[in-house]
Amino acid sequence: MQNIKKLTGFAVLMAAMVVVASCSHTETYQERRDKEIAAINSYIAEKNVKVISEATFFAQDSVTDVSKNEFVLFEASGVYMQIVRKGCGQKLKNGETATVLCRFTEYNLKLGADSITLSNEMLLGSSVNPSYAVNPERMTVTNTLGTYTGYFDTSSYMYQAYGQGSSTSVLSGWLVPFGFINLGRPANDGDEVAKVRLIVPHKEGHLSASNNVTPYLYDISFERGR
């Protein structure tokens, strides 16, 4: 009888441990990845995004029809891009390095399509600190045979927010547009700098995005610095 009581007590203890373990369940990478995909798909549905293939994108002279809210999906990286304006000036040439000035707004898509997490633009009706809009982001970008690399200035807002220790590397997702946009400075009436929208999955994002498996949306303008 005593042994039966001991076994019963042991069974209760094991059951309690199972309950505790289930309550303290940590999300697996796949679970977080599924939520990332769901967040991207939710944005696409909510904003009526028309996703086009790379083949269609190249067939229409590497442009996206903003009136149709087109985004091209780059399958290898998972980055979605909409070219709002190709911009004045010329593309970054092979072997060329240039200073690039950026204005941007970042949205955390897991929090919702309109959830601003970072910005250096003055946004009407937002709580973004106006001091962040005093200076644009500064980064240095190099084109090496069509492969683009970039580094943020250590005073930049993105580096201050997401700098990876001593690394100042520009997140891969931000470098995707440079193969398609012009990099210039407005000099004449009607000249405008390049502007894009990007949906950047965690593997092409900054350290926080990677660690938390979080997709971000960016509105970014690019201008050639002096």
Short mmCIF file of C-alpha atoms in Angstrom, two decimals:
data_model
loop_
_atom_site.label_atom_id
_atom_site.label_comp_id
_atom_site.label_asym_id
_atom_site.label_seq_id
_atom_site.Cartn_x
_atom_site.Cartn_y
_atom_site.Cartn_z
CA MET A 1 0.00 0.00 0.00
CA GLN A 2 2.85 2.33 0.88
CA ASN A 3 4.48 1.60 -2.48
CA ILE A 4 1.25 2.42 -4.30
CA LYS A 5 1.08 5.78 -2.52
CA LYS A 6 4.69 6.50 -3.49
CA LEU A 7 3.99 5.62 -7.12
CA THR A 8 0.88 7.80 -7.12
CA GLY A 9 2.86 10.72 -5.69
CA PHE A 10 5.57 10.23 -8.30
CA ALA A 11 2.98 10.22 -11.08
CA VAL A 12 1.50 13.48 -9.80
CA LEU A 13 4.97 15.01 -9.66
CA MET A 14 5.74 13.96 -13.23
CA ALA A 15 2.41 15.32 -14.44
CA ALA A 16 3.16 18.64 -12.74
CA MET A 17 6.57 18.77 -14.43
CA VAL A 18 4.95 18.20 -17.82
CA VAL A 19 2.51 21.06 -17.18
CA VAL A 20 5.33 23.41 -16.14
CA ALA A 21 7.38 22.42 -19.17
CA SER A 22 4.45 23.08 -21.50
CA CYS A 23 3.77 26.46 -19.89
CA SER A 24 7.39 27.52 -20.29
CA HIS A 25 7.48 26.44 -23.96
CA THR A 26 9.95 28.46 -25.98
CA GLU A 27 9.06 29.13 -29.60
CA THR A 28 11.08 27.19 -32.11
CA TYR A 29 12.77 28.90 -35.05
CA GLN A 30 10.17 27.38 -37.38
CA GLU A 31 7.33 28.80 -35.28
CA ARG A 32 8.89 32.26 -35.39
CA ARG A 33 9.54 31.88 -39.10
CA ASP A 34 5.89 30.95 -39.67
CA LYS A 35 4.87 34.13 -37.82
CA GLU A 36 7.25 36.15 -39.97
CA ILE A 37 5.73 34.78 -43.17
CA ALA A 38 2.24 35.43 -41.78
CA ALA A 39 3.18 39.04 -40.98
CA ILE A 40 4.48 39.62 -44.51
CA ASN A 41 1.41 38.02 -46.07
CA SER A 42 -0.85 40.09 -43.82
CA TYR A 43 0.81 43.31 -45.03
CA ILE A 44 0.50 42.20 -48.66
CA ALA A 45 -3.20 41.47 -48.20
CA GLU A 46 -3.98 44.57 -46.13
CA LYS A 47 -2.22 46.95 -48.53
CA ASN A 48 -3.40 45.19 -51.72
CA VAL A 49 0.14 44.58 -52.88
CA LYS A 50 0.51 43.02 -56.31
CA VAL A 51 3.55 40.74 -56.18
CA ILE A 52 5.36 40.32 -59.51
CA SER A 53 8.12 37.89 -60.43
CA GLU A 54 11.68 38.84 -61.31
CA ALA A 55 10.98 37.80 -64.91
CA THR A 56 8.05 40.24 -65.13
CA PHE A 57 10.11 42.94 -63.43
CA PHE A 58 12.96 42.64 -65.94
CA ALA A 59 10.53 42.39 -68.86
CA GLN A 60 9.07 45.79 -67.92
CA ASP A 61 12.48 47.49 -67.85
CA SER A 62 13.15 46.90 -64.13
CA VAL A 63 10.34 49.12 -62.90
CA THR A 64 7.33 48.53 -60.68
CA ASP A 65 3.95 50.09 -61.42
CA VAL A 66 3.19 52.14 -58.31
CA SER A 67 -0.39 52.76 -59.47
CA LYS A 68 -0.92 49.00 -59.17
CA ASN A 69 1.12 48.83 -55.95
CA GLU A 70 3.54 46.38 -57.52
CA PHE A 71 6.41 44.85 -55.55
CA VAL A 72 8.92 42.51 -57.14
CA LEU A 73 9.89 39.47 -55.08
CA PHE A 74 13.53 38.42 -55.25
CA GLU A 75 13.22 34.71 -54.55
CA ALA A 76 16.80 34.09 -53.41
CA SER A 77 16.74 36.71 -50.65
CA GLY A 78 13.01 36.95 -49.93
CA VAL A 79 13.19 40.75 -50.26
CA TYR A 80 10.22 42.53 -51.86
CA MET A 81 10.95 45.87 -53.57
CA GLN A 82 8.84 48.65 -55.00
CA ILE A 83 10.65 51.36 -56.94
CA VAL A 84 8.67 54.52 -56.26
CA ARG A 85 11.17 56.68 -58.19
CA LYS A 86 14.30 55.64 -60.06
CA GLY A 87 15.75 59.06 -59.30
CA CYS A 88 17.96 61.53 -61.08
CA GLY A 89 21.62 60.96 -61.90
CA GLN A 90 23.18 57.62 -62.84
CA LYS A 91 23.58 54.15 -61.40
CA LEU A 92 26.61 53.44 -59.25
CA LYS A 93 29.26 52.26 -61.69
CA ASN A 94 31.35 49.13 -61.40
CA GLY A 95 34.32 49.83 -59.16
CA GLU A 96 32.79 53.05 -57.87
CA THR A 97 32.37 53.99 -54.22
CA ALA A 98 29.99 56.76 -53.21
CA THR A 99 28.66 58.46 -50.12
CA VAL A 100 24.90 57.93 -49.93
CA LEU A 101 22.44 60.02 -47.92
CA CYS A 102 19.22 58.33 -46.82
CA ARG A 103 15.89 59.33 -45.36
CA PHE A 104 13.96 56.36 -44.06
CA THR A 105 11.09 55.09 -41.96
CA GLU A 106 11.06 51.57 -40.55
CA TYR A 107 7.94 49.54 -39.70
CA ASN A 108 7.86 46.33 -37.67
CA LEU A 109 5.45 44.12 -39.63
CA LYS A 110 4.86 41.78 -36.69
CA LEU A 111 3.33 44.75 -34.85
CA GLY A 112 1.21 45.84 -37.82
CA ALA A 113 1.50 47.51 -41.19
CA ASP A 114 1.66 51.02 -39.73
CA SER A 115 3.84 50.37 -36.66
CA ILE A 116 6.76 52.79 -36.91
CA THR A 117 9.80 51.63 -34.99
CA LEU A 118 12.49 53.95 -36.33
CA SER A 119 12.68 57.01 -38.58
CA ASN A 120 14.83 59.98 -39.45
CA GLU A 121 12.03 61.68 -41.36
CA MET A 122 9.61 64.30 -40.07
CA LEU A 123 6.31 62.44 -40.02
CA LEU A 124 3.09 64.37 -39.71
CA GLY A 125 1.16 63.25 -36.65
CA SER A 126 3.82 60.80 -35.47
CA SER A 127 5.74 60.69 -32.21
CA VAL A 128 9.11 60.49 -33.94
CA ASN A 129 11.62 62.76 -32.27
CA PRO A 130 12.17 65.79 -34.60
CA SER A 131 15.87 65.82 -33.72
CA TYR A 132 16.29 62.61 -35.72
CA ALA A 133 15.32 64.44 -38.90
CA VAL A 134 18.10 67.02 -38.67
CA ASN A 135 20.60 64.84 -40.51
CA PRO A 136 20.07 62.05 -43.04
CA GLU A 137 21.73 58.67 -42.70
CA ARG A 138 25.19 58.59 -44.21
CA MET A 139 26.64 55.42 -45.64
CA THR A 140 29.39 54.44 -48.06
CA VAL A 141 28.42 52.04 -50.85
CA THR A 142 30.70 50.22 -53.31
CA ASN A 143 29.78 48.38 -56.51
CA THR A 144 32.09 45.46 -57.26
CA LEU A 145 30.95 43.67 -60.41
CA GLY A 146 27.32 44.11 -59.44
CA THR A 147 27.80 43.10 -55.82
CA TYR A 148 27.08 45.97 -53.44
CA THR A 149 28.60 46.46 -50.02
CA GLY A 150 28.00 49.32 -47.64
CA TYR A 151 28.96 50.79 -44.29
CA PHE A 152 27.04 53.17 -42.07
CA ASP A 153 28.74 56.19 -40.59
CA THR A 154 29.00 55.55 -36.84
CA SER A 155 26.95 58.70 -36.20
CA SER A 156 24.04 57.33 -38.25
CA TYR A 157 20.73 56.57 -36.58
CA MET A 158 20.62 52.99 -37.88
CA TYR A 159 24.05 52.26 -36.46
CA GLN A 160 23.18 53.86 -33.14
CA ALA A 161 20.02 51.76 -32.93
CA TYR A 162 21.25 48.46 -34.34
CA GLY A 163 25.04 48.60 -34.58
CA GLN A 164 26.56 45.16 -34.24
CA GLY A 165 29.45 45.92 -31.91
CA SER A 166 32.23 47.30 -34.07
CA SER A 167 30.44 46.36 -37.31
CA THR A 168 28.95 49.19 -39.36
CA SER A 169 27.79 47.03 -42.27
CA VAL A 170 24.62 48.13 -44.05
CA LEU A 171 21.91 45.48 -43.84
CA SER A 172 21.76 43.40 -47.00
CA GLY A 173 18.14 44.31 -47.71
CA TRP A 174 19.02 47.99 -48.07
CA LEU A 175 21.60 47.22 -50.77
CA VAL A 176 19.17 45.44 -53.11
CA PRO A 177 17.91 48.63 -54.86
CA PHE A 178 21.35 49.83 -55.98
CA GLY A 179 21.33 47.60 -59.03
CA PHE A 180 18.20 49.36 -60.30
CA ILE A 181 18.09 52.97 -59.10
CA ASN A 182 20.01 56.10 -60.04
CA LEU A 183 22.15 57.88 -57.50
CA GLY A 184 22.23 61.62 -57.96
CA ARG A 185 21.62 65.06 -56.48
CA PRO A 186 18.73 67.27 -57.68
CA ALA A 187 20.15 70.06 -59.82
CA ASN A 188 17.23 71.09 -62.02
CA ASP A 189 13.52 71.72 -61.58
CA GLY A 190 11.72 68.40 -61.44
CA ASP A 191 14.76 66.40 -60.36
CA GLU A 192 13.99 63.94 -57.57
CA VAL A 193 16.12 61.49 -55.63
CA ALA A 194 15.47 57.76 -55.83
CA LYS A 195 12.88 56.28 -53.49
CA VAL A 196 11.97 52.66 -52.76
CA ARG A 197 9.84 50.55 -50.45
CA LEU A 198 11.30 47.31 -49.17
CA ILE A 199 9.94 44.35 -47.26
CA VAL A 200 13.02 42.87 -45.63
CA PRO A 201 12.88 39.41 -44.01
CA HIS A 202 14.99 38.75 -40.93
CA LYS A 203 17.88 37.08 -42.73
CA GLU A 204 18.45 40.23 -44.83
CA GLY A 205 17.90 42.64 -41.95
CA HIS A 206 19.81 44.04 -38.98
CA LEU A 207 20.91 42.11 -35.90
CA SER A 208 17.67 42.70 -33.98
CA ALA A 209 15.61 41.48 -36.95
CA SER A 210 17.78 38.38 -37.24
CA ASN A 211 17.68 37.57 -33.54
CA ASN A 212 13.91 37.96 -33.32
CA VAL A 213 13.02 36.58 -36.77
CA THR A 214 11.16 39.79 -37.56
CA PRO A 215 10.35 41.31 -40.98
CA TYR A 216 10.52 45.07 -41.47
CA LEU A 217 9.09 47.41 -44.07
CA TYR A 218 11.18 50.41 -45.14
CA ASP A 219 10.43 53.60 -47.02
CA ILE A 220 13.85 54.90 -48.12
CA SER A 221 15.15 57.68 -50.33
CA PHE A 222 18.73 57.60 -51.64
CA GLU A 223 20.77 60.64 -52.64
CA ARG A 224 24.39 60.94 -53.70
CA GLY A 225 26.43 62.74 -51.04
CA ARG A 226 29.17 65.23 -51.66
#
